[in-house]
């Protein structure tokens, strides 16, 4: 657990949110926040499915916690090596500044390689000795915890006090001259430390670009959700205003029913808005995860070359790989909807009946849509069955055009069944349908089987489809709309 309070550095970077002390073995949670290893272990013990104390994002599912040792599970979380180095540097600088050689003599410099403090005389000796003349010595007055951590040289993984001269890709370790000529002599490739650092910087740049692209994608999705909420609010206001106008025209006969409808509009809108807000909350939390990891990457990027780059680059690459801003995630939380009020203005003689039938519907684009025909249709067409059946009333005319009320949704199959008469290769009872794939190409379906792409042209959005009930067909009925997953795969 942490043992001291942060001084020079921002406590948000080096202070544990649980124990409020300097982080010790800081573990990176899936959301990007940091906890001490000991604090994380204690936090997960009661209960094992505890969430992040900062953002409440799940840390570990209860099933995994019950199957594995919590100590082993906690050790699988990556360690923020840069913050760990800063905390260690803070502890070094907080010690009494006395020379490690002389007695009761104030130190004026610090060797960042071996971590010892020296007075001015001992510093000159340290810099001249053959074993330490290559060490990096800095003035204590110019050092902060962050700068001391960033000046930490690359050291051998086996001999921590020896400077590394090479990096072994086969074993993923930095090695000194002795290790390079003994333990790693048979390794196929040994890279210079400088080369490895440059490769790590390039990889870190790509990781940062991935995080930035994800943040931008999530920002765009959040903006879209906010626009959908604003649109819903406007539609809700419009619906309430329309109901109020009806109430004013019909006075006593309308008052009671209008009150009920307004309440239902607000209730329906509230329900749909809650779904949108919930979707936005998911995106905001996901955005926060990207931001947290991005901040970590930026901290590492700003640091000069040091021995933590290799491990931190691999660590952050794994972290970023676990983040999710896929289209599947965005689609799963994206909600669009509107409140629709339907009234027949010509039904003056049936006003009481219309009032009793007036209702509010909620349209949620995340649900499988329903095929209904639009009120605007040919003059010889009659709609019934809640607008799911279209019938031509005059068999002697070709004026039988109807269209879908709602635009087509990618991956959804819209089918109709009807009485076909004399159509080539089409027998009675045949089901005809159309669907859009992820590239917005139109597919034709016969009896539920894909007949291929009708046209290679990209279908614009929004797109409504139209049926022409000509002389050989007098009636069509919409079938339940179903999703076709293979059409949704890019």
CSV table of N, CA, C and O in Angstrom, one decimal, residues 385-436:
chain,number,residue,atom,x,y,z
A,385,UNK,N,-55.8,-3.5,-41.5
A,385,UNK,CA,-54.9,-4.3,-40.6
A,385,UNK,C,-53.7,-3.4,-40.1
A,385,UNK,O,-52.5,-3.8,-40.2
A,386,UNK,N,-54.1,-2.3,-39.5
A,386,UNK,CA,-53.1,-1.4,-39.0
A,386,UNK,C,-52.0,-1.0,-40.0
A,386,UNK,O,-50.8,-0.9,-39.7
A,387,UNK,N,-52.5,-0.7,-41.2
A,387,UNK,CA,-51.6,-0.2,-42.4
A,387,UNK,C,-50.7,-1.3,-42.8
A,387,UNK,O,-49.7,-1.0,-43.5
A,388,UNK,N,-50.9,-2.6,-42.5
A,388,UNK,CA,-50.0,-3.6,-43.0
A,388,UNK,C,-50.6,-4.4,-44.2
A,388,UNK,O,-49.9,-5.2,-44.7
A,389,UNK,N,-51.8,-4.0,-44.6
A,389,UNK,CA,-52.4,-4.6,-45.8
A,389,UNK,C,-52.9,-3.5,-46.7
A,389,UNK,O,-53.5,-2.5,-46.3
A,390,UNK,N,-52.5,-3.6,-48.0
A,390,UNK,CA,-52.9,-2.6,-49.0
A,390,UNK,C,-53.7,-3.4,-50.0
A,390,UNK,O,-53.3,-4.4,-50.6
A,391,UNK,N,-54.9,-2.8,-50.3
A,391,UNK,CA,-55.8,-3.5,-51.3
A,391,UNK,C,-56.3,-2.5,-52.4
A,391,UNK,O,-56.6,-1.3,-52.0
A,392,UNK,N,-56.2,-2.9,-53.6
A,392,UNK,CA,-56.7,-2.1,-54.7
A,392,UNK,C,-58.2,-2.2,-54.8
A,392,UNK,O,-58.7,-3.3,-54.9
A,393,UNK,N,-58.9,-1.1,-54.7
A,393,UNK,CA,-60.4,-1.1,-54.6
A,393,UNK,C,-61.0,-1.2,-56.0
A,393,UNK,O,-62.2,-1.5,-56.1
A,394,UNK,N,-60.3,-0.8,-57.0
A,394,UNK,CA,-60.9,-0.8,-58.4
A,394,UNK,C,-60.0,-1.7,-59.3
A,394,UNK,O,-58.8,-1.4,-59.5
A,395,UNK,N,-60.6,-2.8,-59.7
A,395,UNK,CA,-59.8,-3.7,-60.5
A,395,UNK,C,-59.6,-3.3,-61.9
A,395,UNK,O,-58.8,-3.9,-62.6
A,396,UNK,N,-60.2,-2.2,-62.3
A,396,UNK,CA,-60.1,-1.7,-63.7
A,396,UNK,C,-59.1,-0.6,-63.8
A,396,UNK,O,-59.0,0.0,-64.9
A,397,UNK,N,-58.4,-0.3,-62.8
A,397,UNK,CA,-57.4,0.8,-62.9
A,397,UNK,C,-56.0,0.3,-62.5
A,397,UNK,O,-55.9,-0.7,-61.8
A,398,UNK,N,-55.0,1.0,-62.9
A,398,UNK,CA,-53.6,0.7,-62.5
A,398,UNK,C,-53.1,1.6,-61.4
A,398,UNK,O,-51.9,1.6,-61.1
A,399,UNK,N,-54.0,2.5,-60.9
A,399,UNK,CA,-53.5,3.4,-59.9
A,399,UNK,C,-53.5,2.7,-58.5
A,399,UNK,O,-54.4,2.9,-57.7
A,400,UNK,N,-52.4,2.0,-58.3
A,400,UNK,CA,-52.3,1.1,-57.1
A,400,UNK,C,-51.0,1.2,-56.5
A,400,UNK,O,-50.4,0.2,-56.1
A,401,UNK,N,-50.4,2.4,-56.4
A,401,UNK,CA,-49.0,2.5,-55.8
A,401,UNK,C,-49.1,2.8,-54.3
A,401,UNK,O,-49.9,3.7,-53.9
A,402,UNK,N,-48.3,2.0,-53.5
A,402,UNK,CA,-48.2,2.3,-52.1
A,402,UNK,C,-46.7,2.2,-51.8
A,402,UNK,O,-45.9,1.6,-52.5
A,403,UNK,N,-46.3,2.9,-50.7
A,403,UNK,CA,-44.8,2.9,-50.3
A,403,UNK,C,-44.7,2.6,-48.8
A,403,UNK,O,-45.7,2.8,-48.0
A,404,UNK,N,-43.5,2.3,-48.4
A,404,UNK,CA,-43.3,2.0,-46.9
A,404,UNK,C,-43.4,3.3,-46.2
A,404,UNK,O,-43.0,4.4,-46.6
A,405,UNK,N,-43.9,3.2,-45.0
A,405,UNK,CA,-44.0,4.4,-44.1
A,405,UNK,C,-42.7,4.8,-43.6
A,405,UNK,O,-42.3,6.0,-43.5
A,406,UNK,N,-41.8,3.9,-43.2
A,406,UNK,CA,-40.5,4.1,-42.6
A,406,UNK,C,-39.4,3.8,-43.6
A,406,UNK,O,-39.5,2.9,-44.4
A,407,UNK,N,-38.3,4.5,-43.5
A,407,UNK,CA,-37.1,4.1,-44.4
A,407,UNK,C,-36.5,2.8,-44.0
A,407,UNK,O,-36.7,2.3,-42.9
A,408,UNK,N,-35.9,2.2,-45.0
A,408,UNK,CA,-35.3,0.9,-44.8
A,408,UNK,C,-34.1,0.9,-43.8
A,408,UNK,O,-33.3,1.9,-43.8
A,409,UNK,N,-33.9,-0.1,-43.1
A,409,UNK,CA,-32.8,-0.2,-42.1
A,409,UNK,C,-31.8,-1.3,-42.6
A,409,UNK,O,-32.3,-2.4,-43.0
A,410,UNK,N,-30.5,-1.1,-42.6
A,410,UNK,CA,-29.6,-2.0,-43.1
A,410,UNK,C,-29.7,-3.4,-42.4
A,410,UNK,O,-29.8,-3.4,-41.1
A,411,UNK,N,-29.7,-4.5,-43.1
A,411,UNK,CA,-29.7,-5.8,-42.5
A,411,UNK,C,-31.1,-6.3,-42.1
A,411,UNK,O,-31.2,-7.4,-41.5
A,412,UNK,N,-32.2,-5.5,-42.5
A,412,UNK,CA,-33.5,-6.0,-42.2
A,412,UNK,C,-34.2,-6.4,-43.5
A,412,UNK,O,-34.1,-5.7,-44.5
A,413,UNK,N,-34.9,-7.5,-43.4
A,413,UNK,CA,-35.6,-8.0,-44.6
A,413,UNK,C,-37.1,-7.6,-44.5
A,413,UNK,O,-37.8,-8.0,-43.6
A,414,UNK,N,-37.6,-6.9,-45.6
A,414,UNK,CA,-39.0,-6.5,-45.7
A,414,UNK,C,-39.7,-7.4,-46.7
A,414,UNK,O,-39.3,-7.3,-47.9
A,415,UNK,N,-40.7,-8.1,-46.3
A,415,UNK,CA,-41.3,-9.1,-47.2
A,415,UNK,C,-42.8,-8.8,-47.2
A,415,UNK,O,-43.4,-8.3,-46.3
A,416,UNK,N,-43.4,-9.2,-48.4
A,416,UNK,CA,-44.9,-9.1,-48.5
A,416,UNK,C,-45.3,-10.4,-49.2
A,416,UNK,O,-44.6,-11.1,-49.9
A,417,UNK,N,-46.6,-10.7,-48.9
A,417,UNK,CA,-47.2,-11.9,-49.5
A,417,UNK,C,-48.5,-11.4,-50.2
A,417,UNK,O,-49.1,-10.4,-49.7
A,418,UNK,N,-48.8,-12.0,-51.3
A,418,UNK,CA,-50.0,-11.5,-52.0
A,418,UNK,C,-50.6,-12.5,-53.0
A,418,UNK,O,-50.0,-13.6,-53.2
A,419,UNK,N,-51.7,-12.1,-53.6
A,419,UNK,CA,-52.3,-13.0,-54.6
A,419,UNK,C,-51.7,-12.6,-56.0
A,419,UNK,O,-52.2,-11.6,-56.6
A,420,UNK,N,-50.8,-13.3,-56.4
A,420,UNK,CA,-50.2,-13.0,-57.7
A,420,UNK,C,-50.9,-13.8,-58.8
A,420,UNK,O,-51.3,-15.0,-58.7
A,421,UNK,N,-51.2,-13.1,-59.9
A,421,UNK,CA,-51.9,-13.7,-61.0
A,421,UNK,C,-51.2,-13.5,-62.3
A,421,UNK,O,-51.1,-12.4,-62.8
A,422,UNK,N,-50.6,-14.6,-62.9
A,422,UNK,CA,-50.0,-14.5,-64.2
A,422,UNK,C,-48.6,-13.9,-64.2
A,422,UNK,O,-48.1,-13.6,-65.3
A,423,UNK,N,-48.0,-13.7,-63.0
A,423,UNK,CA,-46.6,-13.2,-63.0
A,423,UNK,C,-45.7,-14.3,-63.4
A,423,UNK,O,-45.8,-15.5,-62.9
A,424,UNK,N,-44.7,-14.0,-64.3
A,424,UNK,CA,-43.8,-15.0,-64.7
A,424,UNK,C,-42.9,-15.6,-63.6
A,424,UNK,O,-42.3,-14.8,-62.8
A,425,UNK,N,-42.9,-16.9,-63.4
A,425,UNK,CA,-42.0,-17.6,-62.4
A,425,UNK,C,-42.5,-17.3,-61.0
A,425,UNK,O,-41.7,-17.5,-60.1
A,426,UNK,N,-43.6,-16.7,-60.8
A,426,UNK,CA,-44.1,-16.4,-59.5
A,426,UNK,C,-45.5,-17.0,-59.3
A,426,UNK,O,-46.4,-16.8,-60.1
A,427,UNK,N,-45.6,-17.9,-58.3
A,427,UNK,CA,-46.9,-18.7,-58.1
A,427,UNK,C,-47.6,-18.0,-56.9
A,427,UNK,O,-47.0,-17.3,-56.1
A,428,UNK,N,-48.8,-18.4,-56.8
A,428,UNK,CA,-49.6,-17.9,-55.6
A,428,UNK,C,-49.0,-18.3,-54.3
A,428,UNK,O,-48.5,-19.4,-54.1
A,429,UNK,N,-49.0,-17.4,-53.4
A,429,UNK,CA,-48.4,-17.6,-52.0
A,429,UNK,C,-46.9,-17.3,-51.9
A,429,UNK,O,-46.3,-17.4,-50.9
A,430,UNK,N,-46.3,-16.9,-53.1
A,430,UNK,CA,-44.9,-16.5,-53.0
A,430,UNK,C,-44.7,-15.3,-52.2
A,430,UNK,O,-45.5,-14.3,-52.3
A,431,UNK,N,-43.6,-15.3,-51.4
A,431,UNK,CA,-43.2,-14.1,-50.6
A,431,UNK,C,-42.1,-13.4,-51.3
A,431,UNK,O,-41.0,-14.0,-51.6
A,432,UNK,N,-42.3,-12.1,-51.6
A,432,UNK,CA,-41.3,-11.3,-52.2
A,432,UNK,C,-40.7,-10.3,-51.2
A,432,UNK,O,-41.5,-9.8,-50.3
A,433,UNK,N,-39.4,-10.0,-51.2
A,433,UNK,CA,-38.8,-9.1,-50.2
A,433,UNK,C,-37.6,-8.4,-50.7
A,433,UNK,O,-37.0,-8.8,-51.7
A,434,UNK,N,-37.2,-7.3,-50.0
A,434,UNK,CA,-36.0,-6.6,-50.4
A,434,UNK,C,-35.3,-6.3,-49.1
A,434,UNK,O,-35.9,-6.3,-48.0
A,435,UNK,N,-33.9,-6.1,-49.2
A,435,UNK,CA,-33.1,-5.8,-48.0
A,435,UNK,C,-31.9,-5.1,-48.5
A,435,UNK,O,-31.4,-5.2,-49.6
A,436,UNK,N,-31.3,-4.2,-47.6
A,436,UNK,CA,-30.1,-3.5,-47.8
A,436,UNK,C,-29.0,-4.2,-47.0
A,436,UNK,O,-29.1,-4.5,-45.9
